[in-house]
Coordinates of C-alpha atoms and ligand atoms in Angstrom, one line a residue:
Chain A
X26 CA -27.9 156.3 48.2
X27 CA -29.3 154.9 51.4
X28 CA -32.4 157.4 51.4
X29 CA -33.5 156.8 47.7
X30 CA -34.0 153.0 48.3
X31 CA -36.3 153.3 51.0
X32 CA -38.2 155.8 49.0
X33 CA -38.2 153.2 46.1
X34 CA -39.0 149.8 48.3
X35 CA -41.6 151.0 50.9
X36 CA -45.0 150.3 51.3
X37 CA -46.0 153.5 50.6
X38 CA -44.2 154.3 47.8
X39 CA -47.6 153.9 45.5
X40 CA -49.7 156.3 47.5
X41 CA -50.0 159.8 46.3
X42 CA -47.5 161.6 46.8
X43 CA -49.8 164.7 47.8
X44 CA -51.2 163.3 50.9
X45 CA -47.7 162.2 51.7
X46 CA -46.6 165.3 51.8
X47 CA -49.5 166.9 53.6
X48 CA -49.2 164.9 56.1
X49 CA -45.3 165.5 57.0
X50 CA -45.9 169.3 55.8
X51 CA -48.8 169.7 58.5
X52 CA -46.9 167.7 61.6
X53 CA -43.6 169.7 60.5
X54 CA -45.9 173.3 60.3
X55 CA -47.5 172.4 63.8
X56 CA -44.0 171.6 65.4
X57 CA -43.0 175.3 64.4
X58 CA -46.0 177.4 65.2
X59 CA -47.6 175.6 68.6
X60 CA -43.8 175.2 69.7
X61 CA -44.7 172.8 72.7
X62 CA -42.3 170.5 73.7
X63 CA -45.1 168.1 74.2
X64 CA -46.6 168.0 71.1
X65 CA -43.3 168.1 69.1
X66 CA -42.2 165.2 71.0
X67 CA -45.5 163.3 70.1
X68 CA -44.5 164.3 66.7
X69 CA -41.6 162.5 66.9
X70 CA -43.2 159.3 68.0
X71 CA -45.8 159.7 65.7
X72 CA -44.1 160.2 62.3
X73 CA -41.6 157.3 63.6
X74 CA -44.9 155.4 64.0
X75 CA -46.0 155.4 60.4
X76 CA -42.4 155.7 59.0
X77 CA -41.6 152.4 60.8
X78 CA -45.1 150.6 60.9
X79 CA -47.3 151.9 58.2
X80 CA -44.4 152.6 55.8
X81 CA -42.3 149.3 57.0
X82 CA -39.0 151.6 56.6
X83 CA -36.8 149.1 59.0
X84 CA -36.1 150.8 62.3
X85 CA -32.8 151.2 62.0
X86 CA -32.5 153.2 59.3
X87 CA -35.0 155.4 60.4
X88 CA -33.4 155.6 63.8
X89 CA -30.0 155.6 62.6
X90 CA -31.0 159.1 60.3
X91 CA -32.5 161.1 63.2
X92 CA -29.6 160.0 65.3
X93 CA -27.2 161.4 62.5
X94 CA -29.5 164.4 62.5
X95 CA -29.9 164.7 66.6
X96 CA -25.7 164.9 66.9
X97 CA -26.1 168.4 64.9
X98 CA -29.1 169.9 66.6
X99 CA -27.8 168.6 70.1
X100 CA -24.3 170.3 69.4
X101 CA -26.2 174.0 67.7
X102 CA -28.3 173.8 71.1
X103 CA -25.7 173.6 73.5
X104 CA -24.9 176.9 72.3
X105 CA -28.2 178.3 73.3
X106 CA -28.4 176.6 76.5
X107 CA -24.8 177.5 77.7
X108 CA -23.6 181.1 77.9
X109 CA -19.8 181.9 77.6
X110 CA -18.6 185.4 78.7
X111 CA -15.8 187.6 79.9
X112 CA -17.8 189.2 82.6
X113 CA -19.5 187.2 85.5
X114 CA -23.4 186.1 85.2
X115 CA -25.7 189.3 86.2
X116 CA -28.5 186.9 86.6
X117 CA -29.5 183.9 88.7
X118 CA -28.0 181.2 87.0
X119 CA -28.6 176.8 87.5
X120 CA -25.0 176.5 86.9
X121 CA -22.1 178.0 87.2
X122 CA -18.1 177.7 86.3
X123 CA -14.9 178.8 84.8
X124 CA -12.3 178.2 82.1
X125 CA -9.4 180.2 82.5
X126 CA -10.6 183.5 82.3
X127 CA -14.0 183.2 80.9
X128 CA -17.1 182.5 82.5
X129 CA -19.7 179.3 81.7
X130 CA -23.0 179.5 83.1
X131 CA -26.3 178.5 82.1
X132 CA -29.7 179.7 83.1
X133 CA -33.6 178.7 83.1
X134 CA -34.2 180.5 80.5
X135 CA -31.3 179.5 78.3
X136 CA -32.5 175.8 78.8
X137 CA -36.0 176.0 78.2
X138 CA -35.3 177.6 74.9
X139 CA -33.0 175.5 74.2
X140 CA -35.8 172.4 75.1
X141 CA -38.4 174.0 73.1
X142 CA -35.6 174.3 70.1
X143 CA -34.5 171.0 70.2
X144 CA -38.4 169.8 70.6
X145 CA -39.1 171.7 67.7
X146 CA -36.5 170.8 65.7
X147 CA -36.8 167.2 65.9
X148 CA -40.2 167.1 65.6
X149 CA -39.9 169.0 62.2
X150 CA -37.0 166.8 61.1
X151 CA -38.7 163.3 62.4
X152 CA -41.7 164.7 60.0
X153 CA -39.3 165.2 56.7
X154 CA -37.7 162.1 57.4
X155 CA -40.7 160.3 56.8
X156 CA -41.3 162.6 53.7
X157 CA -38.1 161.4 52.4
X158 CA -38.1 157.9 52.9
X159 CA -41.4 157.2 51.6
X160 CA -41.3 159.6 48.1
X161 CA -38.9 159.4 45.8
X162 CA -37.8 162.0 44.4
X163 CA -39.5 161.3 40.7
X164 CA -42.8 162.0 42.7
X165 CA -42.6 164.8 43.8
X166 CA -41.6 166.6 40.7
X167 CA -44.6 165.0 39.3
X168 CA -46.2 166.6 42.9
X169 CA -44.7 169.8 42.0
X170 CA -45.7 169.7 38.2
X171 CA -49.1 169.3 39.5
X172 CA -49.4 172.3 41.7
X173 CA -48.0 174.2 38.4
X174 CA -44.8 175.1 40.1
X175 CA -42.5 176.8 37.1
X176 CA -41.2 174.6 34.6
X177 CA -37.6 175.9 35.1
X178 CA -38.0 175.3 38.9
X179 CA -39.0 171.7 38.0
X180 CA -36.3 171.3 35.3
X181 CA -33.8 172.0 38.1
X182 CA -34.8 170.0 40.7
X183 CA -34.8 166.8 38.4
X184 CA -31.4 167.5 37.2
X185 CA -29.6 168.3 40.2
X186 CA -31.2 165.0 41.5
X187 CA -29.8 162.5 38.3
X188 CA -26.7 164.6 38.4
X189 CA -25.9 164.3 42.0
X190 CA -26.1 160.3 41.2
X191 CA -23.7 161.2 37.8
X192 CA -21.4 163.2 40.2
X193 CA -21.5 160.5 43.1
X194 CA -20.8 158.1 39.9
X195 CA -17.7 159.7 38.6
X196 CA -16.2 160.7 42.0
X197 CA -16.6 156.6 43.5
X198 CA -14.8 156.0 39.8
X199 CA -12.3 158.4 40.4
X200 CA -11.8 157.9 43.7
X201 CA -10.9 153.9 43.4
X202 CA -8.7 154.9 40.6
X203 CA -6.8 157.0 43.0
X204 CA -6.7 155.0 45.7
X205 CA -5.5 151.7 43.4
X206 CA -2.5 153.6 42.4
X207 CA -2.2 154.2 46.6
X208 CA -3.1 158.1 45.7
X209 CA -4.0 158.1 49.7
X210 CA -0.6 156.5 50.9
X211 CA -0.1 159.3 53.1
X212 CA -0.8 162.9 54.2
X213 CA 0.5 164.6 51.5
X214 CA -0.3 162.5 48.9
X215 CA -4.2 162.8 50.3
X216 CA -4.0 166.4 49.6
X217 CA -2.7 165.9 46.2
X218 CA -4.8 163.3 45.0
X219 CA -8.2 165.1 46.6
X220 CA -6.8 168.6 44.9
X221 CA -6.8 166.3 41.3
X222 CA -9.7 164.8 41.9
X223 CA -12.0 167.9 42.6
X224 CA -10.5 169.6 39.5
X225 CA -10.8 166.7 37.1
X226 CA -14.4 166.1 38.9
X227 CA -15.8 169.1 37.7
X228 CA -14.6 168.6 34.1
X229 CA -15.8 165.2 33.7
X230 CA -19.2 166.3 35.4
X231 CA -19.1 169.3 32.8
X232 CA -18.4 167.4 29.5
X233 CA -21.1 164.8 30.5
X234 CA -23.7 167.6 31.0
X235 CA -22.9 168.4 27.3
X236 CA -23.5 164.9 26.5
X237 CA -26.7 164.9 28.4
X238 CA -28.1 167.6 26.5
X239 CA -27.0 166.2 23.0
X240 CA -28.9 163.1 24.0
X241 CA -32.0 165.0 25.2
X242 CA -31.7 166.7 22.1
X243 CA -31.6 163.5 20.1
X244 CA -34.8 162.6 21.4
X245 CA -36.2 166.1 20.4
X246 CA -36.0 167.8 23.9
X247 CA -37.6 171.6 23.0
X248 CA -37.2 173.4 26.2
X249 CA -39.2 171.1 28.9
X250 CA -38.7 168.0 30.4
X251 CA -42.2 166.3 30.0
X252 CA -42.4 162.7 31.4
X253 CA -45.5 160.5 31.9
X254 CA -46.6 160.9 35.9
X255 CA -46.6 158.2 37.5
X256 CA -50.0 156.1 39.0
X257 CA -50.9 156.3 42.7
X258 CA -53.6 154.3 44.5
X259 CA -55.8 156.0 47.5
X260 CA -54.8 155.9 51.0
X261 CA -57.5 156.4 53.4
X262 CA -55.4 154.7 56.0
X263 CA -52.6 157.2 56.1
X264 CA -55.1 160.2 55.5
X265 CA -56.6 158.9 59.0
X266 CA -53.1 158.9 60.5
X267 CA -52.2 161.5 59.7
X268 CA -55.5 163.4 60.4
X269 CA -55.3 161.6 64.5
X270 CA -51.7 162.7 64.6
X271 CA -52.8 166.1 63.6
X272 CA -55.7 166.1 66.2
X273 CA -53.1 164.7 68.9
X274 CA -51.0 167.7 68.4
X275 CA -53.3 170.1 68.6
X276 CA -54.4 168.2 71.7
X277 CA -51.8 168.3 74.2
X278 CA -51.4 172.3 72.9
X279 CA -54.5 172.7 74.1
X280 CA -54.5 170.8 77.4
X281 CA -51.1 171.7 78.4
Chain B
X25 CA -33.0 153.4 -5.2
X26 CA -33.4 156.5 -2.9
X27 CA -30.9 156.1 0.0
X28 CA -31.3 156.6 3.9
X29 CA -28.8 159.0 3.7
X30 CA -26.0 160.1 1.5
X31 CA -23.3 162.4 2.7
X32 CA -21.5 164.7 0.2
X33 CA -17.7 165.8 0.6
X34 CA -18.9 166.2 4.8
X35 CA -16.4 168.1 6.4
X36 CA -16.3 169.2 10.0
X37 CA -14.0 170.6 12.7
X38 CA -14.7 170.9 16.7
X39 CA -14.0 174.5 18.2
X40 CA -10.5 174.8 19.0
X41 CA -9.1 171.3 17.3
X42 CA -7.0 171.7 14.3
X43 CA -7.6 168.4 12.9
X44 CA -11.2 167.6 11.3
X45 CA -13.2 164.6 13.0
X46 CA -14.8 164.6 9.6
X47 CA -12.8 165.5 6.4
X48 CA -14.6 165.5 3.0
X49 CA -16.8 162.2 4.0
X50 CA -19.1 161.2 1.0
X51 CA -21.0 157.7 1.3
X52 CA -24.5 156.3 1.1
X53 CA -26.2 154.8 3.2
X54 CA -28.5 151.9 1.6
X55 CA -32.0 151.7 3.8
X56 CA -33.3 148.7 5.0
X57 CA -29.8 147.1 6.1
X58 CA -28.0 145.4 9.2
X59 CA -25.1 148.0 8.7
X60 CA -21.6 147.8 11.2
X61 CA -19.7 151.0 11.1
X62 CA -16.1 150.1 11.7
X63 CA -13.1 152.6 12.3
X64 CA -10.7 153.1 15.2
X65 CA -11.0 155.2 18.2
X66 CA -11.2 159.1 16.8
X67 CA -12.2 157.8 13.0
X68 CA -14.9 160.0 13.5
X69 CA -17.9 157.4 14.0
X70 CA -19.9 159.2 16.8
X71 CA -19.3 163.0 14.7
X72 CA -20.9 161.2 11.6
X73 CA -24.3 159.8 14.0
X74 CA -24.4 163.5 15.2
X75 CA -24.6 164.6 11.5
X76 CA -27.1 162.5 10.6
X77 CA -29.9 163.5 13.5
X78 CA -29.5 166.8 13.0
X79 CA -27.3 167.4 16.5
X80 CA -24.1 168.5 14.4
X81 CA -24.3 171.1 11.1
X82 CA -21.2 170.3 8.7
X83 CA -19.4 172.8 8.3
X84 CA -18.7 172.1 4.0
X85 CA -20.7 169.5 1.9
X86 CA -24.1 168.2 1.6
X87 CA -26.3 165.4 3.4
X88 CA -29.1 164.0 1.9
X89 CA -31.9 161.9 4.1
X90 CA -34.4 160.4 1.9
X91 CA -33.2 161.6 -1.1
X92 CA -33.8 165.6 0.6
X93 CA -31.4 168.1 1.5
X94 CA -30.9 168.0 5.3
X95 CA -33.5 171.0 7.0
X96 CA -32.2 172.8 9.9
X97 CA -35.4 174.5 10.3
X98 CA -36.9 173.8 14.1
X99 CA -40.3 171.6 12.4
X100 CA -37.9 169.6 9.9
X101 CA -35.6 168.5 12.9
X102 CA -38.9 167.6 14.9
X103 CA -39.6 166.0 12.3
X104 CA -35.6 164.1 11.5
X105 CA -35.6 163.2 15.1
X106 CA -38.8 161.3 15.3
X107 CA -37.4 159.3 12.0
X108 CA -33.5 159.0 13.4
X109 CA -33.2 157.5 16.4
X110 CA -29.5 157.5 18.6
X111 CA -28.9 155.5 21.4
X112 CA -25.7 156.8 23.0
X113 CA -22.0 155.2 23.6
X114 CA -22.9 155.3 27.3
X115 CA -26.4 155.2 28.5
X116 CA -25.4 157.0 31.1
X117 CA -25.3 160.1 28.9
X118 CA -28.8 159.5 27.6
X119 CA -30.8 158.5 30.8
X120 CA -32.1 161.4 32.6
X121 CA -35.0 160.9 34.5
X122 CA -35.4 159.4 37.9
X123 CA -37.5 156.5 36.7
X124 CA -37.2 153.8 33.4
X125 CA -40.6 154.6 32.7
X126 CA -40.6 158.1 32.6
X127 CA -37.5 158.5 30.8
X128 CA -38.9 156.0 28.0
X129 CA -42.0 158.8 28.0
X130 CA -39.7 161.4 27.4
X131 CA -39.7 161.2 23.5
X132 CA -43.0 160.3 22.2
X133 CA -44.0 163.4 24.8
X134 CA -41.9 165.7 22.8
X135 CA -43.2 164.2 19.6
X136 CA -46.6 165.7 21.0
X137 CA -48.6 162.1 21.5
X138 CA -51.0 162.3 23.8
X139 CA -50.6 160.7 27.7
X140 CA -52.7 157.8 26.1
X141 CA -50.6 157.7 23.2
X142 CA -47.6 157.7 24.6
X143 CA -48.3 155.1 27.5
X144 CA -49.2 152.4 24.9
X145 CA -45.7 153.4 23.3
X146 CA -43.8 153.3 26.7
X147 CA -45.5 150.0 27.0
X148 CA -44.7 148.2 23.7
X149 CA -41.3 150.0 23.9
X150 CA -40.4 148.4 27.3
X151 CA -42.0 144.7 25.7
X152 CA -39.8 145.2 23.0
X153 CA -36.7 145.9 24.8
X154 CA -37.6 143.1 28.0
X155 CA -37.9 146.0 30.2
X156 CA -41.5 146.0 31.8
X157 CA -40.3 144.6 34.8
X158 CA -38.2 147.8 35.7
X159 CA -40.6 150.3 34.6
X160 CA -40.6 151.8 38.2
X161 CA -37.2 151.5 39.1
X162 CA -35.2 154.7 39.6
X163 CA -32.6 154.7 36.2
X164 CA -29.7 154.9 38.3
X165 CA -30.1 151.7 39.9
X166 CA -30.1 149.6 37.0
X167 CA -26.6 146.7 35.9
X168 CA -25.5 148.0 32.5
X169 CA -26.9 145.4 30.1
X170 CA -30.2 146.8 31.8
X171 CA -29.2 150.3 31.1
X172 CA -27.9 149.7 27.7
X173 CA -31.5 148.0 27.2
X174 CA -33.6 150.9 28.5
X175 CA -31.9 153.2 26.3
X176 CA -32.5 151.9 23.5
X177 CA -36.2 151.4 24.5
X178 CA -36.2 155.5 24.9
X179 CA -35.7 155.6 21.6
X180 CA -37.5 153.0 20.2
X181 CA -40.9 154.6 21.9
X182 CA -40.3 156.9 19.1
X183 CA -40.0 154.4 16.9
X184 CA -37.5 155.3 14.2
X185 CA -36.9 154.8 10.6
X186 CA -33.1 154.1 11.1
X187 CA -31.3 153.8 14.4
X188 CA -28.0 154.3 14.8
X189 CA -27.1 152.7 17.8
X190 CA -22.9 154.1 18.7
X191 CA -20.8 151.2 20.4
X192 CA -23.8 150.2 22.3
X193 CA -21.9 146.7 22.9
X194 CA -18.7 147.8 24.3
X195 CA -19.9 148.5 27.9
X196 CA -22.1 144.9 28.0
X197 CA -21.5 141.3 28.8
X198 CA -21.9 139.1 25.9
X199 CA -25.3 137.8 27.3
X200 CA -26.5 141.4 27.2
X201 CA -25.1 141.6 23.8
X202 CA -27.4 138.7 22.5
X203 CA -30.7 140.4 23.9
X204 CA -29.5 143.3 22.0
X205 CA -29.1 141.6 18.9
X206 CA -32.6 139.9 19.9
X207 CA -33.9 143.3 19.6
X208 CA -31.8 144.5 16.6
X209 CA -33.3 141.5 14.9
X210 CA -36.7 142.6 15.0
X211 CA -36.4 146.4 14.2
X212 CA -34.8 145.0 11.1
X213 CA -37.3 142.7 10.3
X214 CA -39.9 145.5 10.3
X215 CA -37.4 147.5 8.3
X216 CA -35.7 149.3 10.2
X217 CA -32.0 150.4 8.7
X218 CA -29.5 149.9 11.2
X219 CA -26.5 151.3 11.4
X220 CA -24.0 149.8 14.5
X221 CA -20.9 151.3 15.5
X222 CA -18.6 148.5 16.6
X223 CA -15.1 147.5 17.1
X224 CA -16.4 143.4 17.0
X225 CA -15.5 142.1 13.8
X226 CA -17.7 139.1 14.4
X227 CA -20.6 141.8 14.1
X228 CA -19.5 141.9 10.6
X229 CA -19.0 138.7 9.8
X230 CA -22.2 137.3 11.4
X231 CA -24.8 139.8 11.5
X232 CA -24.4 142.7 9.4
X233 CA -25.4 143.2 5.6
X234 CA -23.9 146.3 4.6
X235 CA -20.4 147.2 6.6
X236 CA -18.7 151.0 6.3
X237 CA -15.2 151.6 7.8
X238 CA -14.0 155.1 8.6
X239 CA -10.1 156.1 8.5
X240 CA -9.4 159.7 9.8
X241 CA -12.8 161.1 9.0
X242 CA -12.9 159.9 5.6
X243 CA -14.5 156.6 4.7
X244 CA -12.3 153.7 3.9
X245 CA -14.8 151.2 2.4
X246 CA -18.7 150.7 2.0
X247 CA -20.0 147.6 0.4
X248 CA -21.2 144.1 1.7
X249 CA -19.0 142.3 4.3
X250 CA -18.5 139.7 1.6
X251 CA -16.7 142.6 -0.4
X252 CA -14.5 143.9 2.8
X253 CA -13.7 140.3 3.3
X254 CA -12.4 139.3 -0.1
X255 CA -10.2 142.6 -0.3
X256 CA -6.9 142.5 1.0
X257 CA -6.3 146.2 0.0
X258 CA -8.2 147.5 2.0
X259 CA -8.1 145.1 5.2
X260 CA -4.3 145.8 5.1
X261 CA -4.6 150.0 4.6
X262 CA -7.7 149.9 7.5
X263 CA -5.9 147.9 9.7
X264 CA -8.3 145.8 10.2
X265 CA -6.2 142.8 8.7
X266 CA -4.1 143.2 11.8
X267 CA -7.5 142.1 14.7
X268 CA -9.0 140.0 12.2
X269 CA -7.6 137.2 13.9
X270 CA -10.4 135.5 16.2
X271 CA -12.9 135.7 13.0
X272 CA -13.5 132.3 10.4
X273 CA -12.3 134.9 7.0
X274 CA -14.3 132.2 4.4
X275 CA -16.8 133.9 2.8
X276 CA -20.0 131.7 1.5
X277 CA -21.4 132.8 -1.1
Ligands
ADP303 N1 -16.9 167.0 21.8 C1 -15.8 167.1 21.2 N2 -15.0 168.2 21.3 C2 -13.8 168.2 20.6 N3 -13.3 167.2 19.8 C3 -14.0 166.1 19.7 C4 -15.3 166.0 20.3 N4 -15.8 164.8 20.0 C5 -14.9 164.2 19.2 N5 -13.8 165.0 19.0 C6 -12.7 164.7 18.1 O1 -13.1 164.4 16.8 C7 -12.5 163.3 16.3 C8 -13.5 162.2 15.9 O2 -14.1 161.7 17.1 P1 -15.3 160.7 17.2 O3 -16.3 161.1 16.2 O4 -15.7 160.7 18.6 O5 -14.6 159.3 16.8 P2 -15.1 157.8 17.2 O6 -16.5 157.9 17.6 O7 -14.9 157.1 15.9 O8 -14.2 157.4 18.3 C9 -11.5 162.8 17.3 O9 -10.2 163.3 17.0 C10 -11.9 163.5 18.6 O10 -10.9 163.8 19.4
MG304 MG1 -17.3 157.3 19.4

């Protein structure tokens, strides 16, 4: 998976994984509670800045993510921003038209909450982003063992993660299979072939969980999954960052 | 001589199956030996490694580790699994954690070793195995000579008695195989009892000292690979007469 390699190769993937977090967890709680456009939009550039230049994720990817992300929050805000209705606009409206029967209008106040949405949204979204292409997954378990989060919660987390990998694993395997013995020749034969492969899928995935857990037993697994955690070298250069992007944010609330 | 193990008239059945994977198996297992476990597909090789860590409970007869009655008591399987090691048909099965490292930390944690403790045997595990290099790279991203090789370095960090490695070798390019007999080679010059399951008859031939072959859950032959060689009875009733073809049959003595 494209994410987990950036998370594994980048030049931050030694720092601790704590102010890693703080950092995108403060930008992406500021985007949410000062809810200015402004300062979301800063967030954006900003958490591209260190994702990009501090981090050395390439651009593309990074860009390419948000843009994946973008084509979902731009299509949930066009339903905020434009009204569809049976009965013609009571209010002043910017715009107005009609299909057929119904009425399409939009109004100020549909598109500035729409603007401060999408501002938000992205900001908070640019801010994970750079969360999850700098820390792997591995670290912030150890992260969350740390902050003595429940074992079980822990437990979960870790397996879902190796066994989305087992379960991406067995369906490519699967998959080629199929499509070698042209499963996927034609519409019908699609629908076939994908209805045998989600049922055999969930077997296979089943029978190697009980395989798992032999194996963990075998190596006298007692209830938890204890692992070393891992090493992590001081950052004073992102904790600086992070604490000017903060201060920026806060900022432009403040002067706007 | 007191034996690794010795199973008694073993017999066991998995839910639902009428047919036992093990039916009425009685062999020892001689410690200290380069031992290939031969049998076809179903023989029942894998059921008998699950026997003898403790994962499986036969369902009739006796096994003996050390000379003592298996213990199904929580401390005495603590105490089985530190001393019997498995690594796993497909590592796949075996590797959990996100990172080589951590999952190699896994067992000697359970053992209750200290973080100290335990890094020192993550770090002479990985040495042993040639892993150090990909202590921080996520498990999933490793070839399968790699993963094989990690594996068995999970289990070696808690450094076994006897390992019973299960058709490590089928899955691996013969230039992985030779790093894992590389690593084979020293657990056995430290003692070690080895026990491989294999369907490579050259493993016999070439590298093992003892060689078992299972037939329908029952065992077919035990004795030196000098023994199995010389006796056409048995090669003919095992089958194994019939794929002994790419392997030089004369015996030195
Ligand atoms: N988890 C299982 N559930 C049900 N039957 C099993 C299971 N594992 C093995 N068996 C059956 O037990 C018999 C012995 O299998 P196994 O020990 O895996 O043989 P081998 O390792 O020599 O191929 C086979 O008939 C097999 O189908
Ligand atoms: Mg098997």
């Amino acid at each position: 998976m494209l994410i987990d390699r950036f998370a594994y190769g980048n030049r931050l993937r030694h720092t601790d994984p704590a102010l890693k977090t703080a950092v995108s967890l403060a930008v992406l709680v500021l985007c949410l509670v000062l809810d200015t456009p402004a300062a979301s939009l800063f967030a954006l550039g900003w958490m591209s800045l260190l994702a990009v230049a501090v981090a050395r994720v390439p651009v593309r990817v990074f860009a390419g993510i948000l843009l994946g992300e973008s084509t979902f929050l731009a299509l949930a805000t066009v339903g905020i921003a434009v009204t569809v209705s049976v009965a013609p606009p009571s209010a002043e409206t910017l715009w107005r038209g009609h299909i057929g029967a119904l009425w399409v209008f939009g109004t100020a106040n549909g598109l500035s909450v729409a603007a401060h949405t999408v501002s938000r949204a992205i900001g908070a979204t640019a801010a994970m982003n750079f969360l999850a292409l700098t820390t792997p997954l591995v670290d912030l378990v150890a992260l969350m063992r740390r902050l003595h989060v429940p074992d079980a919660l822990i437990d979960i987390t870790a397996t879902v993660y190796r066994a989305t990998f087992l379960l991406l694993d067995n369906f490519n395997q699967m998959y080629t299979a199929q499509q070698c013995r042209l499963g996927y020749i034609s519409a019908r034969r699609s629908m076939q072939s994908a209805a045998l492969l989600g049922g055999n899928l969930f077997i296979k995935t089943f029978q190697k969980g009980k395989r798992l857990q032999l194996a963990l037993d075998a190596r006298g697994f007692e209830g938890t999954l204890r692992v070393l955690p891992a090493q992590y070298r001081p950052n004073p250069v992102l904790a600086v960052w992070g604490i000017i992007g903060v201060t920026a944010m806060l900022g432009i609330r403040i002067l706007l | 001589m007191t034996f690794a193990f010795e199973f008694s008239n073993v017999q066991f059945r998995y839910d639902g199956l009428s047919d036992c994977a093990l039916c009425g198996l009685t062999v020892a297992i001689p410690p200290g030996e380069k031992i290939a476990v031969l049998g076809r597909n179903g023989s029942g090789k894998s059921t008998f490694f699950l026997h003898c860590n403790g994962l499986l409970r036969p369902q009739y007869g006796e096994i003996r580790f050390g000379g003592k009655p298996l213990s199904y008591a929580r401390a005495d399987l603590r105490q089985l699994r530190r001393r019997v090691g498995i690594v796993f048909q497909n590592p796949d099965d075996q590797l959990f954690s996100a990172s080589v490292g951590q999952d190699i930390s896994f067992g000697p944690l359970n053992l209750g070793f200290s973080s100290a403790e335990t890094e020192e045997r993550v770090r002479q595990a990985a040495e042993l195995c040639g892993v150090t290099h990909l202590l921080d790279r996520p498990t999933h991203a490793l070839s399968g000579g790699e993963k094989a090789r990690v594996a068995m370095a999970g289990v070696l960090a808690m450094e076994p008695s006897v390992l019973l490695a299960d058709e490590l070798l089928s899955a691996i390019d013969p230039w992985a195989r030779l790093d894992i007999f590389d690593i084979l080679q020293t657990l056995y010059d430290r003692g070690t009892t080895i026990l491989l399951a294999t369907h490579d008859l050259s493993v016999v031939r070439y590298w093992a000292t003892y060689v078992i072959v299972l037939q329908k859950g029952k065992i077919a032959f035990s004795g030196t690979p000098a023994q199995l060689l010389q006796n056409s009875s048995v090669l003919e009733a095992t089958e194994l007469s019939k794929i002994w073809w790419n392997v030089d049959m004369t015996v030195e003595e």
